[in-house]
Coordinates of N, CA and C in Angstrom, one line a residue:
M1 N 36.0 -1.4 2.1 CA 35.4 -0.6 3.4 C 34.7 -2.2 3.8
E2 N 34.9 -2.1 5.2 CA 34.5 -3.4 6.0 C 32.8 -3.5 5.7
L3 N 32.8 -5.1 5.7 CA 31.4 -5.6 5.2 C 30.2 -5.0 6.5
S4 N 30.7 -5.3 7.4 CA 30.2 -4.4 8.7 C 29.9 -3.0 8.8
T5 N 30.4 -2.4 8.3 CA 30.1 -1.0 7.8 C 29.1 -1.0 7.1
M6 N 29.7 -1.8 5.7 CA 28.4 -1.7 4.7 C 26.8 -2.3 5.0
L7 N 26.9 -3.0 6.1 CA 25.4 -3.6 6.4 C 25.1 -2.5 7.1
G8 N 25.9 -2.1 8.4 CA 25.4 -0.8 8.7 C 24.6 0.1 7.7
M9 N 25.4 0.7 7.0 CA 24.9 1.5 5.9 C 23.7 1.6 5.5
L10 N 23.6 -0.4 4.7 CA 22.0 -0.9 4.1 C 21.1 -0.5 5.5
G11 N 21.4 -1.2 6.3 CA 20.5 -1.0 8.1 C 19.5 0.1 8.0
E12 N 20.6 1.3 7.8 CA 19.7 2.5 8.1 C 19.0 2.7 6.5
G13 N 19.5 2.6 5.7 CA 18.0 2.5 4.2 C 17.3 1.9 4.5
L14 N 17.5 0.6 5.3 CA 16.2 -0.4 5.3 C 15.5 0.3 6.5
L15 N 15.4 1.1 7.3 CA 14.9 1.7 8.4 C 13.9 3.0 7.3
V16 N 14.7 3.1 6.7 CA 13.8 4.1 5.9 C 12.8 3.5 4.8
S17 N 13.4 2.6 4.3 CA 12.4 1.7 3.3 C 11.0 1.2 4.4
A18 N 11.3 0.5 5.4 CA 10.7 -0.2 6.6 C 9.6 1.2 6.9
Q19 N 10.1 2.2 6.8 CA 9.1 3.7 7.3 C 7.9 3.9 6.7
I20 N 8.6 4.2 5.2 CA 8.0 4.3 3.9 C 6.7 3.4 3.5
F21 N 6.8 2.0 3.8 CA 6.5 0.7 3.9 C 5.1 0.8 5.0
C22 N 5.8 1.3 6.3 CA 4.5 1.2 7.4 C 3.2 2.2 7.3
I23 N 3.9 3.5 6.9 CA 3.1 4.4 6.8 C 2.1 4.8 5.2
A24 N 2.6 3.8 4.6 CA 2.0 4.2 3.4 C 0.7 2.6 4.0
L25 N 1.1 1.5 4.3 CA -0.1 0.6 4.6 C -0.9 1.0 5.2
V26 N -0.7 1.6 6.2 CA -1.4 2.0 7.6 C -2.3 3.2 6.9
G27 N -1.6 4.0 6.0 CA -2.6 4.9 5.4 C -3.7 4.4 4.2
S28 N -2.9 3.9 3.5 CA -3.6 3.0 2.3 C -5.1 2.2 2.5
L29 N -5.0 1.4 3.5 CA -5.9 0.5 4.1 C -7.0 0.9 4.0
P30 N -7.2 1.5 5.3 CA -8.3 2.6 5.5 C -8.7 3.1 4.5
L31 N -7.9 4.1 3.5 CA -8.7 5.0 2.8 C -9.5 3.7 1.6
G32 N -8.4 2.5 1.3 CA -8.9 1.8 -0.1 C -10.4 1.4 0.6
V33 N -10.7 1.5 1.7 CA -12.6 0.9 2.2 C -13.3 2.2 1.5
L34 N -13.0 3.7 2.1 CA -13.3 5.1 1.5 C -13.6 4.8 0.0
V35 N -12.6 4.2 -0.5 CA -12.2 4.7 -2.0 C -13.0 3.5 -2.7
A36 N -12.9 2.1 -2.0 CA -14.5 1.5 -2.3 C -15.8 1.3 -2.5
L37 N -16.3 1.9 -1.4 CA -17.6 2.7 -0.9 C -17.6 3.7 -1.8
G38 N -17.2 4.8 -2.0 CA -16.7 5.7 -2.9 C -17.5 5.1 -4.2
R39 N -16.4 4.1 -4.9 CA -17.0 3.6 -6.2 C -17.9 2.9 -6.3
M40 N -18.7 2.5 -5.3 CA -19.9 1.4 -5.5 C -21.0 2.6 -5.1
S41 N -20.6 4.0 -4.6 CA -21.9 4.9 -4.3 C -23.4 5.0 -5.5
K42 N -24.3 5.0 -4.7 CA -25.1 5.2 -5.7 C -25.4 6.9 -6.3
F43 N -24.6 7.5 -5.4 CA -24.5 9.1 -5.8 C -23.6 9.1 -7.3
K44 N -23.8 9.7 -8.4 CA -23.3 9.6 -9.6 C -22.0 10.2 -9.3
P45 N -22.1 11.1 -9.3 CA -21.1 12.2 -9.4 C -19.9 12.0 -8.2
L46 N -20.1 11.5 -7.2 CA -19.3 10.7 -6.2 C -18.8 9.3 -6.8
A47 N -19.3 8.5 -7.4 CA -18.8 7.4 -7.9 C -17.7 7.9 -9.4
L48 N -18.3 8.8 -10.0 CA -17.2 9.0 -11.0 C -16.5 9.6 -10.9
L49 N -16.4 10.5 -9.7 CA -14.8 11.3 -9.5 C -14.1 9.8 -9.1
V50 N -14.8 8.9 -8.1 CA -13.8 8.0 -7.7 C -12.8 7.0 -8.8
R51 N -14.2 6.8 -9.7 CA -13.7 6.0 -10.8 C -12.4 6.9 -11.4
F52 N -12.7 8.1 -11.7 CA -11.7 8.8 -12.6 C -10.3 9.2 -11.4
Y53 N -10.3 9.1 -9.9 CA -9.1 9.2 -9.3 C -8.1 7.7 -9.3
I54 N -9.3 6.5 -9.7 CA -8.8 5.4 -9.5 C -7.6 5.0 -11.1
S55 N -8.6 5.4 -12.1 CA -7.8 5.4 -13.8 C -6.9 6.1 -13.5
V56 N -6.4 7.4 -13.0 CA -5.0 8.4 -12.7 C -4.4 7.8 -12.1
M57 N -5.1 7.1 -10.7 CA -3.8 6.4 -9.9 C -3.1 4.9 -10.6
R58 N -3.9 4.5 -11.3 CA -4.0 2.6 -12.0 C -2.8 3.4 -13.2
G59 N -3.2 4.0 -13.9 CA -2.9 4.6 -15.0 C -1.5 5.2 -15.2
T60 N -1.2 5.8 -14.2 CA 0.3 6.4 -14.7 C 1.5 6.2 -13.6
P61 N 2.8 6.0 -13.7 CA 3.4 5.6 -13.1 C 3.8 6.2 -11.7
L62 N 4.2 5.0 -10.7 CA 3.9 5.8 -9.1 C 5.0 6.8 -9.3
M63 N 5.9 6.8 -10.2 CA 7.5 7.5 -10.1 C 7.3 8.5 -10.9
L64 N 6.3 8.7 -11.8 CA 5.7 10.3 -12.1 C 4.8 11.0 -10.6
Q65 N 3.8 9.8 -10.1 CA 3.0 10.3 -9.1 C 4.1 11.2 -7.9
L66 N 5.6 10.6 -7.5 CA 6.0 11.0 -6.6 C 6.6 12.3 -6.9
L67 N 7.2 12.5 -8.8 CA 7.5 13.9 -8.7 C 6.6 14.5 -9.0
A68 N 5.2 14.6 -9.3 CA 3.9 15.1 -9.0 C 3.8 16.0 -7.9
I69 N 3.7 15.1 -7.0 CA 3.7 15.7 -5.5 C 4.8 16.4 -5.0
Q70 N 5.8 16.5 -5.4 CA 7.0 17.2 -4.9 C 7.2 18.1 -5.6
F71 N 7.1 18.5 -6.8 CA 7.1 19.7 -7.6 C 6.3 20.2 -7.7
G72 N 4.7 19.7 -7.5 CA 3.7 20.1 -8.0 C 3.4 21.9 -7.2
P73 N 3.7 21.7 -5.5 CA 3.3 23.1 -5.2 C 4.0 24.4 -5.8
W74 N 5.0 23.5 -6.1 CA 5.9 25.0 -6.9 C 5.7 25.3 -8.4
G75 N 5.3 24.2 -9.1 CA 5.0 24.6 -10.2 C 3.5 24.9 -10.5
L76 N 2.6 24.7 -9.8 CA 1.2 24.8 -10.1 C 0.7 26.3 -9.1
F77 N 1.2 26.3 -8.0 CA 1.0 27.3 -7.4 C 2.0 28.3 -6.9
G78 N 3.4 28.4 -7.3 CA 4.5 28.7 -6.7 C 4.8 29.1 -5.2
I79 N 4.1 27.7 -4.6 CA 4.8 27.4 -2.9 C 5.7 26.9 -2.6
Q80 N 7.2 27.7 -2.1 CA 8.3 27.1 -1.8 C 8.2 25.9 -0.6
T81 N 8.4 24.9 -0.9 CA 8.6 24.0 0.2 C 10.0 23.8 0.7
D82 N 10.1 23.0 1.6 CA 11.3 22.6 2.4 C 11.9 21.6 2.5
A83 N 13.3 21.2 2.8 CA 13.7 20.1 2.4 C 12.7 18.5 3.1
D84 N 12.3 18.6 4.0 CA 11.4 17.8 4.7 C 10.3 17.3 3.8
W85 N 9.6 18.4 2.6 CA 8.9 17.7 2.0 C 8.7 16.7 1.3
K86 N 10.1 16.5 1.2 CA 10.2 15.4 -0.1 C 9.5 13.7 0.7
Y87 N 9.9 13.9 1.7 CA 9.5 12.8 2.8 C 7.9 12.9 2.7
M88 N 7.4 14.1 2.8 CA 5.8 13.7 3.2 C 5.2 13.6 1.4
A89 N 6.0 14.0 0.6 CA 5.9 14.0 -0.8 C 5.6 12.6 -1.0
T90 N 6.6 11.9 -0.5 CA 6.6 9.7 -0.6 C 5.4 9.6 0.2
Y91 N 5.2 9.7 1.3 CA 4.3 9.4 1.9 C 3.2 9.3 1.4
I92 N 2.6 10.7 0.6 CA 1.0 11.1 0.3 C 0.9 9.8 -1.2
A93 N 2.1 10.5 -2.2 CA 1.9 9.4 -3.3 C 1.8 8.0 -2.9
F94 N 2.3 7.1 -2.0 CA 2.2 6.0 -2.1 C 0.8 5.3 -1.2
V95 N 0.3 6.5 -0.2 CA -1.0 6.2 0.2 C -2.1 6.4 -0.6
L96 N -1.9 7.5 -1.7 CA -2.8 7.7 -2.5 C -3.0 6.4 -3.3
N97 N -1.7 5.7 -4.0 CA -1.2 5.1 -5.1 C -2.1 3.7 -4.5
Y98 N -1.4 3.5 -3.6 CA -1.8 1.8 -3.1 C -3.3 2.0 -2.8
A99 N -3.8 3.3 -2.4 CA -5.4 3.2 -1.8 C -5.9 3.3 -2.8
A100 N -6.3 3.4 -3.9 CA -6.5 2.9 -5.6 C -6.8 1.7 -5.9
Y101 N -5.5 0.6 -5.7 CA -5.4 -0.9 -5.6 C -5.8 -1.4 -4.8
F102 N -5.8 -1.1 -3.7 CA -6.8 -1.8 -2.5 C -8.1 -1.8 -2.7
G103 N -8.6 -0.2 -2.9 CA -9.7 0.0 -2.8 C -10.7 -0.9 -4.1
E104 N -9.8 -1.2 -5.1 CA -10.6 -1.8 -6.3 C -10.2 -3.8 -5.8
I105 N -9.4 -3.9 -4.8 CA -9.6 -5.4 -4.3 C -10.7 -5.4 -3.4
Y106 N -11.2 -4.4 -2.5 CA -12.1 -4.3 -1.6 C -13.2 -4.5 -2.0
R107 N -13.3 -3.4 -3.0 CA -14.8 -3.7 -4.0 C -15.4 -5.1 -4.2
S108 N -14.3 -6.1 -5.2 CA -14.4 -7.1 -5.5 C -15.1 -7.8 -4.8
G109 N -13.9 -7.8 -3.4 CA -14.7 -8.6 -2.1 C -16.2 -8.3 -1.7
I110 N -16.2 -7.0 -1.6 CA -17.8 -6.6 -1.0 C -19.0 -7.2 -2.4
Q111 N -18.5 -6.8 -3.3 CA -19.4 -7.4 -4.2 C -19.6 -8.9 -4.4
S112 N -18.8 -9.4 -3.9 CA -19.0 -11.0 -3.9 C -19.5 -12.0 -3.2
I113 N -20.3 -10.6 -2.0 CA -21.0 -11.7 -0.9 C -22.0 -11.4 -1.4
P114 N -23.2 -12.8 -1.2 CA -24.3 -12.8 -1.3 C -25.5 -11.9 -0.9
R115 N -26.1 -11.4 -1.6 CA -27.3 -10.7 -1.4 C -28.3 -10.7 0.1
G116 N -28.1 -12.1 -0.1 CA -29.0 -12.9 1.0 C -28.5 -12.7 2.6
Q117 N -27.2 -12.6 2.5 CA -26.5 -12.3 3.8 C -27.1 -10.8 4.3
Y118 N -27.2 -10.1 3.2 CA -27.7 -8.5 3.7 C -29.2 -8.5 4.2
E119 N -29.9 -9.4 3.6 CA -31.1 -9.1 3.6 C -31.4 -10.0 5.2
A120 N -30.7 -11.3 4.9 CA -30.9 -12.3 6.7 C -30.2 -11.0 7.6
A121 N -29.3 -10.4 7.7 CA -29.0 -9.6 8.9 C -29.9 -7.8 8.9
N122 N -30.7 -7.9 7.8 CA -32.0 -7.0 8.3 C -32.8 -7.7 8.7
V123 N -33.0 -8.8 8.6 CA -34.5 -9.7 9.0 C -34.2 -9.7 11.0
L124 N -32.6 -10.1 11.0 CA -32.3 -10.1 12.1 C -32.1 -8.6 13.3
G125 N -32.5 -7.6 12.5 CA -32.4 -6.1 12.9 C -30.8 -5.6 13.5
Y126 N -30.2 -5.7 12.2 CA -28.5 -5.5 12.0 C -28.9 -4.0 11.6
T127 N -28.3 -2.8 11.8 CA -28.1 -1.8 11.0 C -27.2 -2.2 9.8
R128 N -27.0 -1.1 8.7 CA -26.3 -1.2 7.8 C -24.5 -1.2 8.4
F129 N -24.6 -0.5 9.1 CA -23.2 -0.2 9.5 C -22.7 -1.6 10.2
Q130 N -23.7 -2.2 11.0 CA -23.6 -3.7 11.6 C -23.2 -5.1 11.2
T131 N -24.2 -4.9 9.9 CA -24.4 -5.4 9.0 C -22.9 -5.7 8.1
F132 N -22.0 -4.5 8.1 CA -20.8 -4.5 7.1 C -19.7 -4.8 8.0
M133 N -19.9 -3.8 9.2 CA -18.8 -4.6 10.6 C -18.8 -5.9 10.9
K134 N -19.8 -6.5 10.9 CA -19.3 -8.2 11.6 C -19.8 -9.3 11.0
I135 N -20.8 -8.8 10.0 CA -21.0 -9.8 8.7 C -20.5 -9.7 7.7
V136 N -20.0 -8.5 6.9 CA -19.3 -8.4 5.5 C -18.4 -8.4 5.5
L137 N -17.4 -7.5 6.3 CA -16.1 -7.2 6.3 C -15.6 -8.7 6.3
P138 N -15.6 -9.3 8.0 CA -14.6 -10.6 8.2 C -14.5 -11.1 6.7
Q139 N -15.4 -11.3 6.2 CA -15.4 -12.5 4.8 C -14.6 -12.0 3.9
V140 N -15.1 -10.4 3.8 CA -14.3 -10.0 2.6 C -12.9 -9.9 2.9
I141 N -12.4 -10.0 4.0 CA -11.1 -10.0 4.7 C -10.6 -11.0 4.1
K142 N -11.3 -12.4 4.3 CA -10.7 -13.6 4.1 C -10.3 -13.9 2.7
R143 N -11.7 -13.5 1.9 CA -11.7 -13.3 0.4 C -10.5 -12.7 -0.6
I144 N -10.1 -11.5 0.3 CA -9.4 -10.9 -0.7 C -8.1 -11.1 -0.2
L145 N -7.6 -11.6 0.9 CA -6.1 -11.3 1.2 C -5.5 -12.3 0.0
P146 N -5.7 -13.2 -0.5 CA -4.8 -13.1 -1.5 C -4.3 -12.5 -2.3
A147 N -4.8 -11.5 -2.8 CA -4.7 -10.5 -3.5 C -4.0 -9.5 -2.9
M148 N -4.5 -9.1 -1.5 CA -3.6 -7.7 -0.7 C -2.1 -8.6 -0.6
S149 N -2.2 -9.3 -0.6 CA -0.6 -10.1 0.0 C 0.0 -9.7 -1.1
N150 N -0.4 -10.1 -2.6 CA 0.3 -9.6 -3.5 C 1.0 -7.9 -3.7
E151 N -0.3 -7.1 -3.7 CA -0.1 -5.9 -3.4 C 0.8 -5.4 -2.2
I152 N 0.7 -5.7 -1.0 CA 1.6 -5.6 0.1 C 3.5 -5.9 -0.5
I153 N 3.4 -7.2 -1.0 CA 4.9 -7.6 -1.1 C 5.2 -6.7 -2.1
T154 N 4.3 -6.3 -2.8 CA 4.8 -5.4 -4.0 C 5.0 -3.9 -3.7
L155 N 4.3 -3.4 -2.8 CA 4.6 -2.2 -1.8 C 6.0 -2.4 -1.4
V156 N 6.5 -3.4 -0.5 CA 7.9 -3.9 -0.2 C 9.1 -3.3 -1.3
K157 N 8.4 -3.7 -2.3 CA 9.5 -3.4 -3.5 C 9.7 -2.2 -4.0
D158 N 8.2 -1.4 -4.0 CA 8.1 -0.1 -4.6 C 8.7 1.0 -3.9
T159 N 9.2 0.7 -2.5 CA 9.9 1.5 -2.0 C 11.0 2.1 -2.6
S160 N 11.6 1.0 -3.0 CA 12.9 1.4 -3.8 C 12.5 2.8 -4.7
L161 N 11.2 2.9 -5.1 CA 11.1 4.5 -6.6 C 10.8 5.6 -5.5
A162 N 11.5 5.6 -3.9 CA 11.6 6.8 -3.3 C 13.1 7.3 -3.8
F163 N 14.0 6.4 -4.2 CA 15.0 7.1 -4.7 C 15.0 8.3 -5.7
V164 N 13.6 8.3 -6.6 CA 13.6 9.5 -7.3 C 13.4 10.9 -6.5
L165 N 12.8 10.7 -5.3 CA 13.2 12.3 -4.5 C 14.5 12.1 -3.6
S166 N 15.3 11.3 -3.9 CA 16.6 11.4 -3.1 C 16.4 11.0 -2.1
I167 N 15.4 10.3 -1.8 CA 15.5 9.8 -0.2 C 16.3 8.7 0.3
P168 N 17.0 8.5 1.2 CA 17.9 7.7 1.9 C 17.7 6.4 2.0
E169 N 16.8 5.6 1.1 CA 16.4 4.3 1.3 C 17.4 3.4 1.1
L170 N 16.9 1.8 0.7 CA 17.8 0.7 1.0 C 18.3 0.8 -0.5
M171 N 17.4 1.2 -1.5 CA 17.9 1.1 -2.4 C 19.1 2.5 -3.4
S172 N 18.6 3.3 -2.9 CA 19.6 4.6 -3.1 C 20.8 3.9 -2.0
T173 N 20.9 4.0 -1.0 CA 22.4 3.7 -0.6 C 23.0 2.9 -0.7
S174 N 22.3 1.2 -1.6 CA 23.4 0.6 -2.3 C 23.7 1.1 -3.3
K175 N 23.1 1.7 -4.3 CA 23.3 2.3 -5.5 C 24.8 3.5 -4.6
A176 N 24.7 4.2 -4.1 CA 25.6 4.9 -3.7 C 26.6 4.3 -3.0
L177 N 26.8 3.1 -2.4 CA 27.9 2.3 -2.1 C 28.6 1.2 -3.5
V178 N 27.5 1.1 -4.6 CA 28.2 0.5 -5.7 C 28.9 1.6 -6.2
A179 N 28.6 2.9 -6.6 CA 29.6 3.8 -7.0 C 30.6 4.2 -6.5
R180 N 30.7 4.3 -5.2 CA 31.5 4.5 -4.3 C 32.9 3.3 -4.0
E181 N 32.5 1.9 -4.3 CA 33.1 0.9 -3.7 C 33.4 -0.2 -5.6
A182 N 32.8 0.7 -6.2 CA 33.0 0.0 -7.4 C 33.0 -1.8 -7.7
S183 N 31.9 -2.0 -6.4 CA 31.7 -3.4 -6.4 C 30.7 -3.8 -6.8
M184 N 30.0 -5.1 -6.7 CA 28.5 -5.0 -6.9 C 27.9 -5.6 -5.5
I185 N 28.8 -6.0 -4.9 CA 28.1 -6.8 -3.4 C 27.2 -5.6 -2.9
P186 N 27.5 -4.6 -2.8 CA 26.3 -3.5 -1.9 C 24.5 -4.4 -2.5
Y187 N 24.5 -4.4 -4.0 CA 23.1 -4.9 -4.6 C 23.0 -6.4 -4.2
V188 N 23.9 -6.9 -4.0 CA 23.6 -8.7 -3.6 C 22.9 -8.7 -2.1
L189 N 23.8 -7.7 -1.6 CA 23.3 -7.4 0.2 C 21.5 -6.6 -0.2
A190 N 21.4 -5.5 -1.0 CA 20.4 -5.0 -1.1 C 19.0 -6.7 -1.4
G191 N 19.7 -6.6 -2.4 CA 18.7 -8.2 -3.0 C 18.6 -9.1 -1.7
A192 N 19.5 -9.4 -1.0 CA 18.9 -10.5 0.1 C 18.1 -9.7 1.3
I193 N 18.4 -8.3 1.6 CA 18.0 -7.6 2.6 C 16.3 -8.0 1.8
Y194 N 16.0 -7.3 0.9 CA 14.8 -7.1 0.2 C 13.9 -8.6 -0.1
W195 N 14.6 -9.3 -0.1 CA 14.2 -10.6 0.2 C 13.9 -11.5 1.6
C196 N 14.5 -10.8 2.4 CA 14.4 -11.4 3.7 C 13.0 -10.3 4.3
F197 N 12.8 -9.2 4.1 CA 11.5 -8.4 3.9 C 10.6 -8.8 3.7
N198 N 10.7 -9.1 2.7 CA 9.3 -10.1 1.8 C 9.1 -11.3 2.6
F199 N 9.8 -11.8 2.8 CA 9.7 -13.2 3.6 C 9.2 -13.0 5.1
V200 N 9.3 -12.1 6.2 CA 8.9 -11.4 6.9 C 7.5 -11.3 7.0
V201 N 7.2 -10.3 5.7 CA 5.5 -10.0 5.6 C 5.0 -10.8 5.1
E202 N 5.5 -12.4 4.0 CA 4.8 -13.2 3.7 C 4.2 -14.3 4.6
W203 N 5.1 -14.2 5.7 CA 4.7 -15.0 7.2 C 3.8 -14.3 7.7
V204 N 3.7 -13.2 7.9 CA 2.6 -12.5 9.0 C 1.4 -12.5 8.1
L205 N 1.5 -12.1 6.7 CA 0.4 -12.6 6.1 C -0.5 -14.2 6.0
N206 N 0.6 -14.9 6.1 CA 0.0 -16.0 6.1 C -0.6 -16.7 7.4
R207 N 0.4 -15.9 8.5 CA -0.4 -16.4 9.8 C -2.2 -15.5 9.8
V208 N -2.3 -14.3 9.4 CA -3.4 -13.9 9.0 C -4.3 -14.8 8.6
E209 N -3.9 -15.2 7.2 CA -5.0 -16.1 6.5 C -5.5 -17.2 7.4
K210 N -4.2 -17.8 8.4 CA -4.6 -19.3 8.8 C -5.7 -18.6 10.2
K211 N -5.7 -17.8 10.6 CA -6.3 -17.1 11.7 C -7.9 -16.9 11.0
L212 N -8.1 -16.2 9.7 CA -9.1 -16.6 9.1 C -10.0 -17.6 8.4
D213 N -9.4 -18.7 8.7 CA -9.5 -20.2 8.6 C -11.3 -20.3 9.1
Y214 N -11.6 -19.6 9.6 CA -13.2 -20.3 10.4 C -14.1 -19.4 9.8
Y215 N -13.7 -18.7 8.9 CA -14.7 -18.5 7.7 C -14.3 -19.1 6.7
H216 N -15.6 -20.0 6.4 CA -16.0 -20.6 5.3 C -16.6 -20.4 4.0
D217 N -16.6 -20.3 2.7 CA -17.1 -19.6 1.7 C -18.7 -20.7 1.4

């Protein structure tokens, strides 16, 4: 097989990996805020429920969660799913998993903000929502960005776990090419593509961090 053909097939796999990455990120970032707020809630049943959710998501392998969501509807309720369900199961598993991690990172950032800033905002007449959105959240984002960057880069690599549901992402495509061509070149190319993907993600995150330099601790 020609190198150009091989790269074309890997490029198609990369598009699937990028789609999983984007959907997981767009879904888990805002959900993580809700998880953090639920975790810190003074309503104990809610806080305990969210803590249990975080414990399960962080304490079990993402691959197991993918399989559970894929086969759960049939195994638990006898619901027949179609061929497209594996994609939806992948998106749901990634969003739920990463929302748990992001939620804990958000929580640590929110709790690091001095109490005096909340009191000052109250004196100035800010509502709790305004205080959180205009004063707390921008500082939280700057403080948690290094930890968030690590998780986001990990997410790029974790998209390869979608192979367990036969999703034709980059890693699955490279494995199929290796088996077909009896050559390690597809793995080398896939590794280079993952590195380039992460390089772009890291560059974007560094740009965001520089934009937030005007927030000083």
